[in-house]
Short mmCIF file of N, CA and C in Angstrom, two decimals:
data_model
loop_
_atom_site.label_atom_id
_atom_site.label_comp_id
_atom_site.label_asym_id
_atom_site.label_seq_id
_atom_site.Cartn_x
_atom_site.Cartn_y
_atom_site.Cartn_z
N UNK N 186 53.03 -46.14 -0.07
CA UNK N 186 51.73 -45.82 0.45
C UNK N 186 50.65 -46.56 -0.34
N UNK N 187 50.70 -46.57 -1.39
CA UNK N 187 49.90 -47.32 -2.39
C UNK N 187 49.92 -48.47 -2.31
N UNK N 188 51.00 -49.45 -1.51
CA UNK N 188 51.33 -50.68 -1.80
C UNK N 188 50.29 -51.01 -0.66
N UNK N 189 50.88 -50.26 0.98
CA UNK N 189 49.87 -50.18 1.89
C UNK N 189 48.37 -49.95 1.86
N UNK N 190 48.42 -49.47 0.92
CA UNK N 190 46.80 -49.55 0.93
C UNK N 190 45.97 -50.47 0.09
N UNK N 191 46.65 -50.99 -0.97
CA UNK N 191 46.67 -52.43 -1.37
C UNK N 191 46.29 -53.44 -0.74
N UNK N 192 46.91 -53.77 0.74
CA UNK N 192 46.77 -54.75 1.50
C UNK N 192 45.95 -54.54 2.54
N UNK N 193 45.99 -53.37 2.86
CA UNK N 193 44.68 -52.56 3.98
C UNK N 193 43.35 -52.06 3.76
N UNK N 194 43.31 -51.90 2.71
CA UNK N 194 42.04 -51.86 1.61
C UNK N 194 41.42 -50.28 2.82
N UNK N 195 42.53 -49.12 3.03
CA UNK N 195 42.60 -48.57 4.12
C UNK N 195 42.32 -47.42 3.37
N UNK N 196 41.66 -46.37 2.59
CA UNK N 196 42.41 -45.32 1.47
C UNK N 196 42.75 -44.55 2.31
N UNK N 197 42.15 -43.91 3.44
CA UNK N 197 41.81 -43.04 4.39
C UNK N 197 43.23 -42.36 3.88
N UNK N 198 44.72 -42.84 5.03
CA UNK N 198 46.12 -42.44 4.71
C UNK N 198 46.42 -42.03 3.46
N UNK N 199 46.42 -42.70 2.62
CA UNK N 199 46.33 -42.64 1.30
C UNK N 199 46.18 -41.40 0.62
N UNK N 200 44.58 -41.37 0.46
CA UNK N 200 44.23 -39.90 0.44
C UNK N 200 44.79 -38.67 0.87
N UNK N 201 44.76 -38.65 2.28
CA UNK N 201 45.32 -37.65 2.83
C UNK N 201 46.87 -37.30 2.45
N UNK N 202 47.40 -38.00 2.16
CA UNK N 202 49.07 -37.95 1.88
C UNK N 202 48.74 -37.48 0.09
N UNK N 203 48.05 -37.57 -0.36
CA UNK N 203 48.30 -37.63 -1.48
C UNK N 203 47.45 -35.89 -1.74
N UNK N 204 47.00 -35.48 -0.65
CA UNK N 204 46.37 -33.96 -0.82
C UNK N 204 47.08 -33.18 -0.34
N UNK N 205 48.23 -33.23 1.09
CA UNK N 205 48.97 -33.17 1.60
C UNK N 205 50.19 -33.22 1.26
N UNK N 206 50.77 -33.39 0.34
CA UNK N 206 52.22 -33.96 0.16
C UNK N 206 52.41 -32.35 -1.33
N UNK N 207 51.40 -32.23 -1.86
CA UNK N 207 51.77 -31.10 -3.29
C UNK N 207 52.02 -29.79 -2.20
N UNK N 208 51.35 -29.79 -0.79
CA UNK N 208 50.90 -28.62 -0.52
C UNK N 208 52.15 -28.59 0.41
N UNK N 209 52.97 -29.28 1.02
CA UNK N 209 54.30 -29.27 2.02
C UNK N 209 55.61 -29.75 0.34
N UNK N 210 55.17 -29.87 -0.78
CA UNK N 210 56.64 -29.54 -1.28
C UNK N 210 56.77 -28.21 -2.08
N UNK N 211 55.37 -27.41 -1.70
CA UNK N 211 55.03 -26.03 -2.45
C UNK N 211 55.92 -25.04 -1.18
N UNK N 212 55.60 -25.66 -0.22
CA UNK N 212 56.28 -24.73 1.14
C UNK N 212 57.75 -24.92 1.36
N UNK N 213 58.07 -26.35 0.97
CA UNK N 213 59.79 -26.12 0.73
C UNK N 213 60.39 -25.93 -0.11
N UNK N 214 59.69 -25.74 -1.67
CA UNK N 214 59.99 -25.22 -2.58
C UNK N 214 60.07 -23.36 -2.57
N UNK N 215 59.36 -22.87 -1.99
CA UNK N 215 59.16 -21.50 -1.39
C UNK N 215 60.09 -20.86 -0.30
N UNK N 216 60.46 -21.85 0.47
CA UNK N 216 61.26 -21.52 1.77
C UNK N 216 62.73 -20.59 1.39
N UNK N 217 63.30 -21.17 0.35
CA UNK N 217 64.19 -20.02 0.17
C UNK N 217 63.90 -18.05 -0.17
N UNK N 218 62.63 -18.28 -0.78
CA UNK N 218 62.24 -17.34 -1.46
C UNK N 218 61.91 -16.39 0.11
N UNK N 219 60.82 -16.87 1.02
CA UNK N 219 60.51 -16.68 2.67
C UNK N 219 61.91 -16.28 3.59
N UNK N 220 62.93 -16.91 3.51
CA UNK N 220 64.09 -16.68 3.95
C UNK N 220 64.66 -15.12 3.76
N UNK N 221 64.49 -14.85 1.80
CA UNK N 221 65.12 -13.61 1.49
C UNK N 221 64.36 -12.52 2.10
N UNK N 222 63.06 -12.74 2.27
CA UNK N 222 62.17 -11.64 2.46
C UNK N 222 62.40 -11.54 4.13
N UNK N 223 62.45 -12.34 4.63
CA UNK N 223 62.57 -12.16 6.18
C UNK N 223 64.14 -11.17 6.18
N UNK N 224 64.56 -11.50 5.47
CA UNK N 224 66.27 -10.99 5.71
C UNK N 224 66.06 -9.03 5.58
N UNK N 225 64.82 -8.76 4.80
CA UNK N 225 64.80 -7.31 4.23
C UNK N 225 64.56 -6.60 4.92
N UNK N 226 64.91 -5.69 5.25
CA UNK N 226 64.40 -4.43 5.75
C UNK N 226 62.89 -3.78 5.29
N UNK N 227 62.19 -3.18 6.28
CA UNK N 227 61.05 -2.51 5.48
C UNK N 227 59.92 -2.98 6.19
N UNK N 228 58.90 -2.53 5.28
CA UNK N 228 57.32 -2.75 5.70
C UNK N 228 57.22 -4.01 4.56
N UNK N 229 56.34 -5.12 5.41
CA UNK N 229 55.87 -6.37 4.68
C UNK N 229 54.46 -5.67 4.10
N UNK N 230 53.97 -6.20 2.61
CA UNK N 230 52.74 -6.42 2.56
C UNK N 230 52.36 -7.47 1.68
N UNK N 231 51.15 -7.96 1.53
CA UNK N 231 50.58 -9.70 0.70
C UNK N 231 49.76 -9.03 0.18
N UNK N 232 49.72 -9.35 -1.27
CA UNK N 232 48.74 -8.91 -2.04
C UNK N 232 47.41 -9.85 -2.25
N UNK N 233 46.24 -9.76 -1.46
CA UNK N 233 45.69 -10.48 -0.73
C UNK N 233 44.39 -11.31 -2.03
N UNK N 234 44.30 -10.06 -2.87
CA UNK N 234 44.00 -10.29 -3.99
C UNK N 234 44.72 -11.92 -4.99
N UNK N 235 45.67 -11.56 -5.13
CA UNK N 235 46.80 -12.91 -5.68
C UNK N 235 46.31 -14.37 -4.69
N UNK N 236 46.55 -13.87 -3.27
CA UNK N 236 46.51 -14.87 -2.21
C UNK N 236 44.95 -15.11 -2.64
N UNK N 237 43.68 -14.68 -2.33
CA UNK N 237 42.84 -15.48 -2.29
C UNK N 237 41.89 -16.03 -3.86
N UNK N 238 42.95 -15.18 -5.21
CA UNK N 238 42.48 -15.85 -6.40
C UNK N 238 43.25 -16.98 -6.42
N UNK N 239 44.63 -17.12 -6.01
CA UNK N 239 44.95 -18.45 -6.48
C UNK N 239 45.19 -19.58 -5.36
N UNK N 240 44.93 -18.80 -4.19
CA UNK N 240 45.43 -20.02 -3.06
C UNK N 240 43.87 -20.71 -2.38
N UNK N 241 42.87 -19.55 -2.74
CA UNK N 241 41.99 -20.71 -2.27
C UNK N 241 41.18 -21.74 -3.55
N UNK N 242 41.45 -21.72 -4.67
CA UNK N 242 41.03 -22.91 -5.52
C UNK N 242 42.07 -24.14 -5.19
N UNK N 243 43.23 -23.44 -5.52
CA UNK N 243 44.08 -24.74 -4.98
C UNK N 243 43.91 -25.23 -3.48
N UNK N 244 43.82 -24.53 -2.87
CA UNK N 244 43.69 -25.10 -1.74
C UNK N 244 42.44 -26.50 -1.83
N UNK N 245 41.41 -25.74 -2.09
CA UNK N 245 40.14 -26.72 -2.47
C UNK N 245 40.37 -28.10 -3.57
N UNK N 246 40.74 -27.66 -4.35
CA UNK N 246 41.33 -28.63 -5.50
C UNK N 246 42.33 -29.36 -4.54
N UNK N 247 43.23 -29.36 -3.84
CA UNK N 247 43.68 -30.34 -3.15
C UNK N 247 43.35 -31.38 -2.62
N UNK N 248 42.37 -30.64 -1.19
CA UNK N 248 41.87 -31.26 -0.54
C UNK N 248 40.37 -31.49 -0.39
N UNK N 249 40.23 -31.55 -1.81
CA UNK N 249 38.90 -32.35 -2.41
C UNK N 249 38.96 -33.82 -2.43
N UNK N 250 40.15 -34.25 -2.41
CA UNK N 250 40.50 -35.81 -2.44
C UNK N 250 40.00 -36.16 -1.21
N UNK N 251 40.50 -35.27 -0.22
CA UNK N 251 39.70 -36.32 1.01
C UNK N 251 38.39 -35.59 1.37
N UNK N 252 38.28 -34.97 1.06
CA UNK N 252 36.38 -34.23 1.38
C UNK N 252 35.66 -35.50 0.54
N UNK N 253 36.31 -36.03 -0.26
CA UNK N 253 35.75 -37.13 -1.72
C UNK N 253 35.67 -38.53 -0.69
N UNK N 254 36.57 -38.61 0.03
CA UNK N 254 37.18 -40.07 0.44
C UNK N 254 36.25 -39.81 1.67
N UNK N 255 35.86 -38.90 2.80
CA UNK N 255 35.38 -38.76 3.92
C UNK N 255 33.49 -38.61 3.46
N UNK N 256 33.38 -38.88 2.58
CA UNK N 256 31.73 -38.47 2.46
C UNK N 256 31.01 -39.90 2.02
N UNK N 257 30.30 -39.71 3.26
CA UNK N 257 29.67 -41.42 2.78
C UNK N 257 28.98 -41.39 1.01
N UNK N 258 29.07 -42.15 0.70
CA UNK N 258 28.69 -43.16 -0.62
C UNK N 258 27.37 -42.88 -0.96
N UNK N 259 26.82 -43.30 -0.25
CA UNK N 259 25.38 -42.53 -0.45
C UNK N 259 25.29 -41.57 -1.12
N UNK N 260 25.83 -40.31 -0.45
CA UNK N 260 25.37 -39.41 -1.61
C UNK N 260 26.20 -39.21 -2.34
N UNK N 261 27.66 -39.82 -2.65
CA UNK N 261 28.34 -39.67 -4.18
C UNK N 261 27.33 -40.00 -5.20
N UNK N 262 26.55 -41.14 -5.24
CA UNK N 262 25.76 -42.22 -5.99
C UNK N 262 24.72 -41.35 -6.19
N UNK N 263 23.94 -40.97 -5.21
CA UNK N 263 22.69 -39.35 -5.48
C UNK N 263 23.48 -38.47 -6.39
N UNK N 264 24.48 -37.89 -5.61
CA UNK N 264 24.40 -36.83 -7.07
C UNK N 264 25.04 -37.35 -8.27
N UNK N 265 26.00 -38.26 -8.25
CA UNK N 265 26.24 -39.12 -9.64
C UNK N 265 24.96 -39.11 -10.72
N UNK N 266 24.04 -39.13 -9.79
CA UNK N 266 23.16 -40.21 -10.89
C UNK N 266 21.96 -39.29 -10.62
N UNK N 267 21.61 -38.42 -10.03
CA UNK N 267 20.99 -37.36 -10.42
C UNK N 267 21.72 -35.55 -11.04
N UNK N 268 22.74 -35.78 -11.23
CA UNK N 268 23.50 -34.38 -11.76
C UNK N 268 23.24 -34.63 -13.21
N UNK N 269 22.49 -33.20 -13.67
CA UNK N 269 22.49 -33.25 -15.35
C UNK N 269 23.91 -32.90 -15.56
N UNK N 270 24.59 -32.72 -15.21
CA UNK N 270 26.18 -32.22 -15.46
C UNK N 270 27.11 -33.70 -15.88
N UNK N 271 26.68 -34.26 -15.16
CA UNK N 271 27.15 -36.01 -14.90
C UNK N 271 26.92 -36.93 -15.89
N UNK N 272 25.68 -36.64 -16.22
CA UNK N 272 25.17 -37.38 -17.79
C UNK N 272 25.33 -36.95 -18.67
N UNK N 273 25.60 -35.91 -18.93
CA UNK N 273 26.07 -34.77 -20.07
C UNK N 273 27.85 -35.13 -19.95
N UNK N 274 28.33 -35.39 -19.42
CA UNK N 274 30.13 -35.69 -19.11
C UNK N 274 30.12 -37.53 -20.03
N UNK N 275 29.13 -38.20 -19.28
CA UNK N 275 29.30 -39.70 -19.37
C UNK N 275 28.72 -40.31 -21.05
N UNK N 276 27.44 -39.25 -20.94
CA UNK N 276 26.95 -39.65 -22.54
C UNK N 276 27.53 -39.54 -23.46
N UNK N 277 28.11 -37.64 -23.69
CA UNK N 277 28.83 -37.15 -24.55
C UNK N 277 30.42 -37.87 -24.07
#
């Protein structure tokens, strides 16, 4: 994918595979675990708490790569270069 985008000067794919790809080997890494629980008897419940402290940063932290890659330039460069957060990172 990298090589391809080398020559396509394309990131678009790129990106996306690369925000995409942690989050489909988290789901087949899991799938056995999904399997046992389907097999059980009983009342299901998700502790929704767990689910939305840790699944929606990651989620975001993922697919920040392409929210990054899909936002015109323009304003990366605005807030680059107007964020006191940014100059405080680059100075120090």
């Amino acid at each position: 994918m990298r090589i391809q985008t080398g020559k396509t000067f394309e990131t678009g794919p790129y990106y996306i595979y690369s925000a995409l790809f942690p989050i489909l080997v988290g789901i087949v890494l899991a799938l056995p675990r999904l399997i046992q629980e389907f097999r059980k008897m009983g009342k299901w419940s998700i502790d929704w708490i767990k689910l939305l402290a840790v699944g929606t940063p990651t989620l975001l932290l993922n697919l920040s790569l392409i929210l990054i890659a899909y936002t015109p330039i323009v304003k990366i460069k605005y807030f680059a270069m107007y964020n006191p957060f940014t100059e405080v990172m680059v100075i120090d």
